[in-house]
PDB file of N, CA, C and O in Angstrom:
ATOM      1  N   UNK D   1      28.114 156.914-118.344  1.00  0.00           N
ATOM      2  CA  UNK D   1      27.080 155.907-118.258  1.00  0.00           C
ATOM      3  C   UNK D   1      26.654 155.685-116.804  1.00  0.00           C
ATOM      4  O   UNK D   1      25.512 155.363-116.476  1.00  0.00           O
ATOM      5  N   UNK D   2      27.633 155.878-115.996  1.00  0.00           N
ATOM      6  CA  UNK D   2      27.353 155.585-114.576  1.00  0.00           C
ATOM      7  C   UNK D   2      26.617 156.769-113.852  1.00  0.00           C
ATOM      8  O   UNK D   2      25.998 156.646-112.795  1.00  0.00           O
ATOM      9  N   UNK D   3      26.761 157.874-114.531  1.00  0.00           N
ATOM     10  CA  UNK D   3      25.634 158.859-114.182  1.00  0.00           C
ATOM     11  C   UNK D   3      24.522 158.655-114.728  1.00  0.00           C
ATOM     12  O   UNK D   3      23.471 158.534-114.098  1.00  0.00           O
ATOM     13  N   UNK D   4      24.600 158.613-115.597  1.00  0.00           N
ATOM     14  CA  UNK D   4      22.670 158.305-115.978  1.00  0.00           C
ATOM     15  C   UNK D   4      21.892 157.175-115.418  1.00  0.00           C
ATOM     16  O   UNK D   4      20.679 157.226-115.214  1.00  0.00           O
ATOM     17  N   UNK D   5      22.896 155.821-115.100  1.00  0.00           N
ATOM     18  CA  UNK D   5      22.513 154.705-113.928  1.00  0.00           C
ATOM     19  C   UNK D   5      21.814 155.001-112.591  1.00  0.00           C
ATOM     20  O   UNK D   5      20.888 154.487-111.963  1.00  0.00           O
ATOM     21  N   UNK D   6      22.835 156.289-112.375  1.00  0.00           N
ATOM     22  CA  UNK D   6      22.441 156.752-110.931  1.00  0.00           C
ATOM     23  C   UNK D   6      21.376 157.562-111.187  1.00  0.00           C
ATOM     24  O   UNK D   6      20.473 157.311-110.389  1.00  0.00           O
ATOM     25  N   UNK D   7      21.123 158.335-111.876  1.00  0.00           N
ATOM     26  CA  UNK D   7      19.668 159.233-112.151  1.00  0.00           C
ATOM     27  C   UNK D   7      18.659 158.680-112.072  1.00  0.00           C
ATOM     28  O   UNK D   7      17.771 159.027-111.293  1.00  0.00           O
ATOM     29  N   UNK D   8      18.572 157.606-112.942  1.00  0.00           N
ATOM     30  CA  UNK D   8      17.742 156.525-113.374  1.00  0.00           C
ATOM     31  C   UNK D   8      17.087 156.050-111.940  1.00  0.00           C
ATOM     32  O   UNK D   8      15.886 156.031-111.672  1.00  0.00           O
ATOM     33  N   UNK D   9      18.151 155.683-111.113  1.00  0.00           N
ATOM     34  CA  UNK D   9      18.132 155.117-109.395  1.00  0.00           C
ATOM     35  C   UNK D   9      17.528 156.071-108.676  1.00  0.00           C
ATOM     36  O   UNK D   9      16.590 155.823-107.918  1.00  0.00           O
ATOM     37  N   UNK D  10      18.090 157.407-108.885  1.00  0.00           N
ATOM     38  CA  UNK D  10      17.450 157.843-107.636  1.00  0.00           C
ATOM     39  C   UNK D  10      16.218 158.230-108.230  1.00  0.00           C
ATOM     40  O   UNK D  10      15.387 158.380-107.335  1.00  0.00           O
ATOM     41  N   UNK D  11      15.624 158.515-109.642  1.00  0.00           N
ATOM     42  CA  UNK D  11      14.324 159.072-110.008  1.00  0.00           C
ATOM     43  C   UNK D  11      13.307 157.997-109.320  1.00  0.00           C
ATOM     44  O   UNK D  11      12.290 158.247-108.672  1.00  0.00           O
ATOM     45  N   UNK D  12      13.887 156.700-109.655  1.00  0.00           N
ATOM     46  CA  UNK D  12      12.758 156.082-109.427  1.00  0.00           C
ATOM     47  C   UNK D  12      12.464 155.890-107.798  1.00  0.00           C
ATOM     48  O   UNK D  12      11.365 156.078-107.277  1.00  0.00           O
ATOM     49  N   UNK D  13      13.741 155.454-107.066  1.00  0.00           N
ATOM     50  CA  UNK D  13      13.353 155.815-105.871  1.00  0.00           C
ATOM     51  C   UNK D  13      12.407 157.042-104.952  1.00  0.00           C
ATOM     52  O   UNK D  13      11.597 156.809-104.055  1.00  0.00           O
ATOM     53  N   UNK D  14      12.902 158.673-105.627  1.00  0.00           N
ATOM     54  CA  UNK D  14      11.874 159.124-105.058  1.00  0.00           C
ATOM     55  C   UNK D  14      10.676 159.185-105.842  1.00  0.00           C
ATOM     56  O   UNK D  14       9.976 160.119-105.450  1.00  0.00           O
ATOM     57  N   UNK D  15      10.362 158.799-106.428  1.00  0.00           N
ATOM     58  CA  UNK D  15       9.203 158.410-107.398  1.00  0.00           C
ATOM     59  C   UNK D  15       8.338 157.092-106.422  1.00  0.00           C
ATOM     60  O   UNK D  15       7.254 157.323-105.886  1.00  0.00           O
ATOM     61  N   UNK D  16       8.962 155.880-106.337  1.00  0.00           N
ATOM     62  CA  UNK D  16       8.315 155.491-104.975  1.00  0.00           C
ATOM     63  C   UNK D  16       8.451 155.812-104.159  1.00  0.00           C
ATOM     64  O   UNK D  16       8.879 154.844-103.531  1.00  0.00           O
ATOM     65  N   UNK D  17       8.392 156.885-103.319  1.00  0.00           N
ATOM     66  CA  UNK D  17       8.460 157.627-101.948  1.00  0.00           C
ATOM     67  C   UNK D  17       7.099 158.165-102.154  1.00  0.00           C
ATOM     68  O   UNK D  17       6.407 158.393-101.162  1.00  0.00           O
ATOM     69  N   UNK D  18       6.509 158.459-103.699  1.00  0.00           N
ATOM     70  CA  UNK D  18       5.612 159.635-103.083  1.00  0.00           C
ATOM     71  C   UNK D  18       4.078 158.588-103.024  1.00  0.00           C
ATOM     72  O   UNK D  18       2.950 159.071-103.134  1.00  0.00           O
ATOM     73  N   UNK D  19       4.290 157.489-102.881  1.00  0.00           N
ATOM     74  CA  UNK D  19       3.099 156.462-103.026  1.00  0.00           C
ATOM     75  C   UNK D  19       2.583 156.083-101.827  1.00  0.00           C
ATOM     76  O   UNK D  19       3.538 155.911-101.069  1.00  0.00           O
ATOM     77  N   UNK D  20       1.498 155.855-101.240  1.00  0.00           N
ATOM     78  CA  UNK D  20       1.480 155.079-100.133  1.00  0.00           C
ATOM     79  C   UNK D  20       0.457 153.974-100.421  1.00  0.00           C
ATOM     80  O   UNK D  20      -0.318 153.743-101.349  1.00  0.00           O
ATOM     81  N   UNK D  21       0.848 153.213 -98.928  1.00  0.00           N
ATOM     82  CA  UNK D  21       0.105 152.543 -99.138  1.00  0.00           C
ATOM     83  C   UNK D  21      -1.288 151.816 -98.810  1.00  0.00           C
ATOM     84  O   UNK D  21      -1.935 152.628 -98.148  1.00  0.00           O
ATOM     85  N   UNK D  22      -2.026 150.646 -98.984  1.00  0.00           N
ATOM     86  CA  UNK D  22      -3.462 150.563 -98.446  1.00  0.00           C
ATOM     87  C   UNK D  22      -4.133 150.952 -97.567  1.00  0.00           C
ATOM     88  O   UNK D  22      -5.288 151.374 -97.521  1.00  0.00           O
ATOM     89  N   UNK D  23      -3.030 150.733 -96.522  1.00  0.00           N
ATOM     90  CA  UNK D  23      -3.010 150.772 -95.165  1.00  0.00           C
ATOM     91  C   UNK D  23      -3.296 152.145 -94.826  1.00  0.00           C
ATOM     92  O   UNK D  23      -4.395 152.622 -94.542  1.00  0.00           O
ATOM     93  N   UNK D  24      -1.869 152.884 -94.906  1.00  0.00           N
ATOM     94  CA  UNK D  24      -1.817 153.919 -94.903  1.00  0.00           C
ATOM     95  C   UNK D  24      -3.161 154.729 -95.269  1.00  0.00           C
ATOM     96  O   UNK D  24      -3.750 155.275 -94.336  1.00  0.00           O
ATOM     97  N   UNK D  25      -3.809 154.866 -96.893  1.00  0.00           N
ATOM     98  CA  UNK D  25      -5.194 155.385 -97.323  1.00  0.00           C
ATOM     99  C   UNK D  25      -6.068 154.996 -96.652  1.00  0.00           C
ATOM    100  O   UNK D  25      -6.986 155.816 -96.697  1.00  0.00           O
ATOM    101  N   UNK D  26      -6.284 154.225 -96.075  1.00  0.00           N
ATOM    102  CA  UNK D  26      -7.320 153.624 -94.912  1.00  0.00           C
ATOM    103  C   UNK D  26      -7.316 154.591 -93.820  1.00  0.00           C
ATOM    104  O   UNK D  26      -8.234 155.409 -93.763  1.00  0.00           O
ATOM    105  N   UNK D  27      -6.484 154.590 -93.037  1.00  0.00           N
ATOM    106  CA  UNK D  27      -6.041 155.006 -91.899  1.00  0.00           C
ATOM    107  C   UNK D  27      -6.301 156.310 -92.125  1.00  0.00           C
ATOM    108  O   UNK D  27      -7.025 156.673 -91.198  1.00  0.00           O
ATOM    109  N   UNK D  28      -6.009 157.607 -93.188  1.00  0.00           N
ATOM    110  CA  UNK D  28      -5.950 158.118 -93.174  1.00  0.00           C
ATOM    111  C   UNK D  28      -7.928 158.879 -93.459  1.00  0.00           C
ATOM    112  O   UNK D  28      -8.441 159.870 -92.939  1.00  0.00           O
ATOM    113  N   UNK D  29      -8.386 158.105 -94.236  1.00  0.00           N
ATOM    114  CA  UNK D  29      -9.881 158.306 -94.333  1.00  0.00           C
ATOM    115  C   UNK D  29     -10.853 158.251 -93.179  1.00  0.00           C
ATOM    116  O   UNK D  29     -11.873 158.913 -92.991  1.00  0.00           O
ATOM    117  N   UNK D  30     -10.051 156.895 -92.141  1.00  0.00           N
ATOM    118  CA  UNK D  30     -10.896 156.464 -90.771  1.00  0.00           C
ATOM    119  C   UNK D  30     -10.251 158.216 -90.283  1.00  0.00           C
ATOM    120  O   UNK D  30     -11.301 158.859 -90.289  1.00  0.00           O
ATOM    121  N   UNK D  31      -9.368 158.992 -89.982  1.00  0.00           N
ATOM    122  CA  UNK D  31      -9.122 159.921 -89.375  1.00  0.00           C
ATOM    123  C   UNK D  31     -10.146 161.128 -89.737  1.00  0.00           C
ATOM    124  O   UNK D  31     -10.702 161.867 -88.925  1.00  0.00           O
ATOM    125  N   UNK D  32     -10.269 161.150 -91.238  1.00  0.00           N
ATOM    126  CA  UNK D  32     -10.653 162.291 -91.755  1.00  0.00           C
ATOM    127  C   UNK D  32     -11.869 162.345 -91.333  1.00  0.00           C
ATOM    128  O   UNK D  32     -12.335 163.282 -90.685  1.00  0.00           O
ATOM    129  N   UNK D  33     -12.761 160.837 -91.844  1.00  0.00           N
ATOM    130  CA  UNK D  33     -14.420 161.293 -90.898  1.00  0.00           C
ATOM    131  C   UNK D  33     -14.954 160.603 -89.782  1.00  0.00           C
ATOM    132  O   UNK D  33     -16.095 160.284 -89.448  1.00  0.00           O
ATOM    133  N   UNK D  34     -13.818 160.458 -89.292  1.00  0.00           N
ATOM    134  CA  UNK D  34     -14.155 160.051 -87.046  1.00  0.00           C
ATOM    135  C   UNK D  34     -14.178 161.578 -86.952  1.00  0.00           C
ATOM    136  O   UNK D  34     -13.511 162.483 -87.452  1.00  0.00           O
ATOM    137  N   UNK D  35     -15.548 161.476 -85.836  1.00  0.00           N
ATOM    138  CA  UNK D  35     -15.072 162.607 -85.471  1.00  0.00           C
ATOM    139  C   UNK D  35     -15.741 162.258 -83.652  1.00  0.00           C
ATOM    140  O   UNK D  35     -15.940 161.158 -83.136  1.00  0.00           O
ATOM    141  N   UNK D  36     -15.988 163.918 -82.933  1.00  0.00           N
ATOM    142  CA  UNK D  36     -16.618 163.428 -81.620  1.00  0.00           C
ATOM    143  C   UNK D  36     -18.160 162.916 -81.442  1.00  0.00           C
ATOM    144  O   UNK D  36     -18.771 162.902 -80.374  1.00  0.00           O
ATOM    145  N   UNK D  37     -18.625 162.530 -82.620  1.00  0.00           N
ATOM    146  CA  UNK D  37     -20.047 161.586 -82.885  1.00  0.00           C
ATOM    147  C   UNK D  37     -19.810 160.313 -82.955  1.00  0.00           C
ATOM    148  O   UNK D  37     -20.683 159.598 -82.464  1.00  0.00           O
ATOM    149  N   UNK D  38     -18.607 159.635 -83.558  1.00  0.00           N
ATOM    150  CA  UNK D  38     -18.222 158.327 -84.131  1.00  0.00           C
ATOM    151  C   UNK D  38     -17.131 157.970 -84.994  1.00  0.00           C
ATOM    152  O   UNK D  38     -16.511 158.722 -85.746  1.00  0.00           O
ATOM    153  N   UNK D  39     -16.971 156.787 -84.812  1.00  0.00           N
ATOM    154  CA  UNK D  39     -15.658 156.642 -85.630  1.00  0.00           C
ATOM    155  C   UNK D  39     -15.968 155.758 -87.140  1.00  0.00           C
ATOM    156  O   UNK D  39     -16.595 154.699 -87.115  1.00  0.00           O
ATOM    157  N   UNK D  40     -15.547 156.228 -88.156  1.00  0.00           N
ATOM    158  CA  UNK D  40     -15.511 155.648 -89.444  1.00  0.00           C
ATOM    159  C   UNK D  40     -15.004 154.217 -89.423  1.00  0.00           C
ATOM    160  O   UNK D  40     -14.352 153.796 -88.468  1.00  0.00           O
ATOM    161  N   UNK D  41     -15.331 153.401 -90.577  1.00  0.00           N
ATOM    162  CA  UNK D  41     -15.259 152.317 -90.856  1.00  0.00           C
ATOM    163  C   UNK D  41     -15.069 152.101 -92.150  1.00  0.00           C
ATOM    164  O   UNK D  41     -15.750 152.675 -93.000  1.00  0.00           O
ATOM    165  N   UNK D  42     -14.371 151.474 -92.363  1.00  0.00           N
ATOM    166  CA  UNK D  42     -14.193 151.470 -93.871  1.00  0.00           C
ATOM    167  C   UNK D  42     -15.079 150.276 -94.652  1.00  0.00           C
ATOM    168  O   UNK D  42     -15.168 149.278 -93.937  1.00  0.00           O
ATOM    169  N   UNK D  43     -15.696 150.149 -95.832  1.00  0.00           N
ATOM    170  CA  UNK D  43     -16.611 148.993 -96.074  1.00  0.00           C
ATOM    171  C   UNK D  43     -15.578 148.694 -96.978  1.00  0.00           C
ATOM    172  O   UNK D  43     -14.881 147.782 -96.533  1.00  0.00           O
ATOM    173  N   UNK D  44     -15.140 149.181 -98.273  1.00  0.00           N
ATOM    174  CA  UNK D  44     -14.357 148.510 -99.357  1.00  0.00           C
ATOM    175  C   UNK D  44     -13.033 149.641 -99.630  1.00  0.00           C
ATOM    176  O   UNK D  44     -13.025 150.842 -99.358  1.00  0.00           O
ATOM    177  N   UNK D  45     -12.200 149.011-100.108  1.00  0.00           N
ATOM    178  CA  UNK D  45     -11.136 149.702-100.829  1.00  0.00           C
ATOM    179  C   UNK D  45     -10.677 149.613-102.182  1.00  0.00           C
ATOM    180  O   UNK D  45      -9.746 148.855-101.907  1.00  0.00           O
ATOM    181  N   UNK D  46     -10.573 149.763-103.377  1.00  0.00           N
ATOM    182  CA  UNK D  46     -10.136 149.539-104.587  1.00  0.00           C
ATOM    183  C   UNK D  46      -8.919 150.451-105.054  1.00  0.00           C
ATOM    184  O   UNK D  46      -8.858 151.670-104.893  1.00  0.00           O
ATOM    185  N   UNK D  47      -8.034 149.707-105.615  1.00  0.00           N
ATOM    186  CA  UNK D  47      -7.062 150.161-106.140  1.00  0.00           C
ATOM    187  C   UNK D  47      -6.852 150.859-107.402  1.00  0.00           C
ATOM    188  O   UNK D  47      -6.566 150.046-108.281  1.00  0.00           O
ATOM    189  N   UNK D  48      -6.894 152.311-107.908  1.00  0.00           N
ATOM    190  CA  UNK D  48      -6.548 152.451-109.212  1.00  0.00           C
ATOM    191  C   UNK D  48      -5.590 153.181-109.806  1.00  0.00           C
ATOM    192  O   UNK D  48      -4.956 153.827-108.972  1.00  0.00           O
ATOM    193  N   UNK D  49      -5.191 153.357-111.033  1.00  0.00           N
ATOM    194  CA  UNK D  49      -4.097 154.045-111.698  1.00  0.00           C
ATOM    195  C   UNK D  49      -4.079 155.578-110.214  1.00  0.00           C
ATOM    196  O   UNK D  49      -3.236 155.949-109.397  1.00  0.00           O
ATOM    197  N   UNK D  50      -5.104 155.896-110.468  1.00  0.00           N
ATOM    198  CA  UNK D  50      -4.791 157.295-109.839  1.00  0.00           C
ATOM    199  C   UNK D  50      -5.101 157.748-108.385  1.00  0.00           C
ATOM    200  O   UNK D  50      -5.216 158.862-107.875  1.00  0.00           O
ATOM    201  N   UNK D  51      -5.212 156.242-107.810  1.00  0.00           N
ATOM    202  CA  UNK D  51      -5.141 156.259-106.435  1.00  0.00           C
ATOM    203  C   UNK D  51      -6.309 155.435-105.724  1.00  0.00           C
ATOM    204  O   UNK D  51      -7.082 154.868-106.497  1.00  0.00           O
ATOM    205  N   UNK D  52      -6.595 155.260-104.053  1.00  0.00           N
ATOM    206  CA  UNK D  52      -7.478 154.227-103.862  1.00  0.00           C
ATOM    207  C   UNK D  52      -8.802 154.936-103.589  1.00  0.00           C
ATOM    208  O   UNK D  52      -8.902 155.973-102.932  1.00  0.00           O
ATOM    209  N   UNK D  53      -9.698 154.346-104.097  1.00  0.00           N
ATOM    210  CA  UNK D  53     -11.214 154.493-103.843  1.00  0.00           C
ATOM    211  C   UNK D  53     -11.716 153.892-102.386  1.00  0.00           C
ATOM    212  O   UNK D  53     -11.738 152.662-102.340  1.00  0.00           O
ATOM    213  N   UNK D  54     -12.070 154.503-101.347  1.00  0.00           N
ATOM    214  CA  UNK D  54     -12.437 153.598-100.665  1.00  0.00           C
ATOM    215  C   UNK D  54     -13.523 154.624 -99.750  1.00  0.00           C
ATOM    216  O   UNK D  54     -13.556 155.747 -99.247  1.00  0.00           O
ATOM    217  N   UNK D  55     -14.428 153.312 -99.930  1.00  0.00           N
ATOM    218  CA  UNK D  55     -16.074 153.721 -99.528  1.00  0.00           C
ATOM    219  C   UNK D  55     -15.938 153.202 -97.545  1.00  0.00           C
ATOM    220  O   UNK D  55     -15.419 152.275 -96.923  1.00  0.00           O
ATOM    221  N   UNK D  56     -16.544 154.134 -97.284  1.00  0.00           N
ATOM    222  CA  UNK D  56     -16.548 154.340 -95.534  1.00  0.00           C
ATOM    223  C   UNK D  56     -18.179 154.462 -95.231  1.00  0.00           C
ATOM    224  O   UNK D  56     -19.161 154.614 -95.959  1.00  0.00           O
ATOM    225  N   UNK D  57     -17.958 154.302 -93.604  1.00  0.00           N
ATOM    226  CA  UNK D  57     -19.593 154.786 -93.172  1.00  0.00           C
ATOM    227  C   UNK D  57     -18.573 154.964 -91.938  1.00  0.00           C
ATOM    228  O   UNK D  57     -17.436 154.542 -91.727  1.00  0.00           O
ATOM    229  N   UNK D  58     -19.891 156.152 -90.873  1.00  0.00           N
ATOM    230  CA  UNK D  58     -19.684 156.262 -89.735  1.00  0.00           C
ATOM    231  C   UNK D  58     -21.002 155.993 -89.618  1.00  0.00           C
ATOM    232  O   UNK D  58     -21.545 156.660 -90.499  1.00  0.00           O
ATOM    233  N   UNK D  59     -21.776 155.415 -89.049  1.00  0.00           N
ATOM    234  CA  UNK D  59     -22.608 155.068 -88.216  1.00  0.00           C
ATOM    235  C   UNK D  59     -23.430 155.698 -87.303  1.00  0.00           C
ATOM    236  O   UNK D  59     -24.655 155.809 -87.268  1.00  0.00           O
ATOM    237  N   UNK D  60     -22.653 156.048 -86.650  1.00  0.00           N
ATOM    238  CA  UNK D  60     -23.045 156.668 -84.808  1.00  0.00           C
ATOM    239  C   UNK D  60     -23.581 158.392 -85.920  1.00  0.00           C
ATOM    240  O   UNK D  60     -24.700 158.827 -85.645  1.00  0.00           O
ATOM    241  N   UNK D  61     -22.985 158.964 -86.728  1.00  0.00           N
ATOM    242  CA  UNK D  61     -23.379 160.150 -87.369  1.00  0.00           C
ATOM    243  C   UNK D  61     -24.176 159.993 -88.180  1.00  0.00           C
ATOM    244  O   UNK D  61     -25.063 160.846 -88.221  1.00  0.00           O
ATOM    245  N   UNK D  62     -24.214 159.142 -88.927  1.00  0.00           N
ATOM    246  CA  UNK D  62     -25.579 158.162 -89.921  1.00  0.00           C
ATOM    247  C   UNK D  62     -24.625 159.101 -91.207  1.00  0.00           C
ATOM    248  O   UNK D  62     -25.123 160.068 -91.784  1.00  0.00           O
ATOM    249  N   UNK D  63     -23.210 158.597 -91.486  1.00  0.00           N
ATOM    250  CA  UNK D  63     -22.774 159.732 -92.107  1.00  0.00           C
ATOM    251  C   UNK D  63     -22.170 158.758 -93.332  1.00  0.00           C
ATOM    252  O   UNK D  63     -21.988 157.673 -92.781  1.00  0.00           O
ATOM    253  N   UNK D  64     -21.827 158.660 -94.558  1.00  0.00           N
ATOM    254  CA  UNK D  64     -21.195 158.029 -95.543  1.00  0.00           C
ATOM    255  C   UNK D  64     -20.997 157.898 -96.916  1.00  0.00           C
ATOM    256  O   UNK D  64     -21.858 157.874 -97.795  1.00  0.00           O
ATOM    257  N   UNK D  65     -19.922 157.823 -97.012  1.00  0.00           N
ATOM    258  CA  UNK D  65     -19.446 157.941 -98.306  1.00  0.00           C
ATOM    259  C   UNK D  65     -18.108 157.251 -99.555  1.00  0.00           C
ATOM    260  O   UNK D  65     -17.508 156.186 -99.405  1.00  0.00           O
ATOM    261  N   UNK D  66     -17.980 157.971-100.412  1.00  0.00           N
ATOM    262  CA  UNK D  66     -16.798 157.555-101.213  1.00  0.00           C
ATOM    263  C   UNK D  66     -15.489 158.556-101.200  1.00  0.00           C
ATOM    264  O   UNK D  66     -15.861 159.586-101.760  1.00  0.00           O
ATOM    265  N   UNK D  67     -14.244 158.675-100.834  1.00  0.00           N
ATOM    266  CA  UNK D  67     -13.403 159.326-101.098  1.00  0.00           C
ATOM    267  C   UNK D  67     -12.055 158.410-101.754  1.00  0.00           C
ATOM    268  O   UNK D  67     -11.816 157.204-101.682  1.00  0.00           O
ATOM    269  N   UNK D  68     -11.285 159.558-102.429  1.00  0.00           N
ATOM    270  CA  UNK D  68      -9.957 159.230-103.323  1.00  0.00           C
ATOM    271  C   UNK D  68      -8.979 159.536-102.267  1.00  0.00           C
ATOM    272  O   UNK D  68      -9.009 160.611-101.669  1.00  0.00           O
ATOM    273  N   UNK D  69      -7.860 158.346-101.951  1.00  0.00           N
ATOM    274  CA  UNK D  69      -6.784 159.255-102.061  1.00  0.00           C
ATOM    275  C   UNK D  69      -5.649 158.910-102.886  1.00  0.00           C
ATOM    276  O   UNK D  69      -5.088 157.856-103.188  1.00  0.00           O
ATOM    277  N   UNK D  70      -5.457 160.385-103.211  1.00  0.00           N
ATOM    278  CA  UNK D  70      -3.858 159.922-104.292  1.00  0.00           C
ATOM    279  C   UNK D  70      -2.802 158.984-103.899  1.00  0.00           C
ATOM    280  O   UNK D  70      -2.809 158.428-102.801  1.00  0.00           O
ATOM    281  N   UNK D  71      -1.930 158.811-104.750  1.00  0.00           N
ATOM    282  CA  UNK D  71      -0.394 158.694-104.492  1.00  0.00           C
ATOM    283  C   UNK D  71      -0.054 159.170-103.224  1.00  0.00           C
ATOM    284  O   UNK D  71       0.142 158.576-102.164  1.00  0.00           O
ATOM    285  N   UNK D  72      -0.003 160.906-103.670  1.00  0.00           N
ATOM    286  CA  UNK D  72       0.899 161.668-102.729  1.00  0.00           C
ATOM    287  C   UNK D  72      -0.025 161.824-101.341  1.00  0.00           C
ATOM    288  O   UNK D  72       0.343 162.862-100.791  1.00  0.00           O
ATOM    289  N   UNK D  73      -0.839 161.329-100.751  1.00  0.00           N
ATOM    290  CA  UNK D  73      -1.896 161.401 -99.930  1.00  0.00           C
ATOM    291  C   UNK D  73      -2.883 162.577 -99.969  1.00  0.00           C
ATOM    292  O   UNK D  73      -3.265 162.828 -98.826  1.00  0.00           O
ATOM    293  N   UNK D  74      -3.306 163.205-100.692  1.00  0.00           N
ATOM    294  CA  UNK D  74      -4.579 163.985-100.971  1.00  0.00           C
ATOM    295  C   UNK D  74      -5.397 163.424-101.176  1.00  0.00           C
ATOM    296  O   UNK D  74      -5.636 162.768-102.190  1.00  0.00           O
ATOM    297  N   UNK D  75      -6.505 163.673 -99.496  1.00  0.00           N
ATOM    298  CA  UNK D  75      -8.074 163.073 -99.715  1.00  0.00           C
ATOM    299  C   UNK D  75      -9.164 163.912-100.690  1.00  0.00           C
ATOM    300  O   UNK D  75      -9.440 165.098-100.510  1.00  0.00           O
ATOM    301  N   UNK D  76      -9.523 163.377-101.365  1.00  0.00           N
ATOM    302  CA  UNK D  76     -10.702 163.803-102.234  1.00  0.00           C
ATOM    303  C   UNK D  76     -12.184 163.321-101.978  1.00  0.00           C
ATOM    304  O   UNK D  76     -12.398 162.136-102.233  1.00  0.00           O
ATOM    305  N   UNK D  77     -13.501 164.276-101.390  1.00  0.00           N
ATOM    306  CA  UNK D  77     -14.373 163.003-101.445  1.00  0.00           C
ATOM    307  C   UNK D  77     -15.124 163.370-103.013  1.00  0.00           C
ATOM    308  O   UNK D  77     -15.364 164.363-103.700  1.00  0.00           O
ATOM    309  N   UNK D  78     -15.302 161.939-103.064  1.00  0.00           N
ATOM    310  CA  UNK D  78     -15.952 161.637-104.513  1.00  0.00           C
ATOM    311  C   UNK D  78     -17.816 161.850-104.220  1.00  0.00           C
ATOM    312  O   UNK D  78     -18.692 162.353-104.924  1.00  0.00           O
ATOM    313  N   UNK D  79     -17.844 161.305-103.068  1.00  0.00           N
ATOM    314  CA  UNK D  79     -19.656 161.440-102.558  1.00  0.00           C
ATOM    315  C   UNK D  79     -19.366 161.178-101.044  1.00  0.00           C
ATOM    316  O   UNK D  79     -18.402 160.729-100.423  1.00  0.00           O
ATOM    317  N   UNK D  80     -20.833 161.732-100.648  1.00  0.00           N
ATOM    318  CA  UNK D  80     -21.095 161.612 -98.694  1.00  0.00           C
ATOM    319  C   UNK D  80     -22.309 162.078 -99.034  1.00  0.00           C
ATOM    320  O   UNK D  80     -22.696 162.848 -99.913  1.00  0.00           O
ATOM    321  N   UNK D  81     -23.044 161.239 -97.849  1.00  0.00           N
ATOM    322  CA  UNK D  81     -24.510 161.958 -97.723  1.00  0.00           C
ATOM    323  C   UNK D  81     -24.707 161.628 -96.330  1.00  0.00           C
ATOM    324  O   UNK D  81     -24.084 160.652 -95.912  1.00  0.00           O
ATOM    325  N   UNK D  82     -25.435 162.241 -95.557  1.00  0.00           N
ATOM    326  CA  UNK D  82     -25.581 162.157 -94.317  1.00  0.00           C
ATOM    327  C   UNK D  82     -27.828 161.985 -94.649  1.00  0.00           C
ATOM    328  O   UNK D  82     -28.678 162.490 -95.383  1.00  0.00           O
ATOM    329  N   UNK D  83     -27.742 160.898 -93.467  1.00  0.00           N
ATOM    330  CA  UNK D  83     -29.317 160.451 -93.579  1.00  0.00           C
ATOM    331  C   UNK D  83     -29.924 161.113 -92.638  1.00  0.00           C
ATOM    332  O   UNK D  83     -31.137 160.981 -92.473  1.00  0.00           O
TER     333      UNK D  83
END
């Protein structure tokens, strides 16, 4: 019984390891589209089952959009359009 306790423990532990968090998905989107034109900004963030939505602009590039990132931190963009 005390093995399957411990399975139980460590599944879920690295199971939350592979999550991050708001912050983190933020940070990581302002990186992806700063570039040497301007730096990103984030306008909104939303939380869902399959990771955060969060809509950005850069400005100085007239550049913006929507990207995902997962759990495991894989950026996805969902939309960008440059004006």
């Amino acid at each position: 019984m005390k093995k399957i306790a411990l399975l139980f423990s460590l599944f879920f532990l690295l199971a939350g390891c592979s999550s991050i968090s708001k912050t983190e998905a933020e940070k990581m989107v302002i990186e992806k589209h700063s570039n040497h034109l301007g730096t990103a900004k984030i306008i909104s963030t939303e939380k869902e089952k399959d990771g955060y939505y969060i809509q950005w602009e850069n400005t100085e590039n007239k550049e913006k959009g929507t990207s995902k990132v997962s759990p495991d931190g894989e950026i996805t963009i969902i939309s960008a359009e440059i004006e």
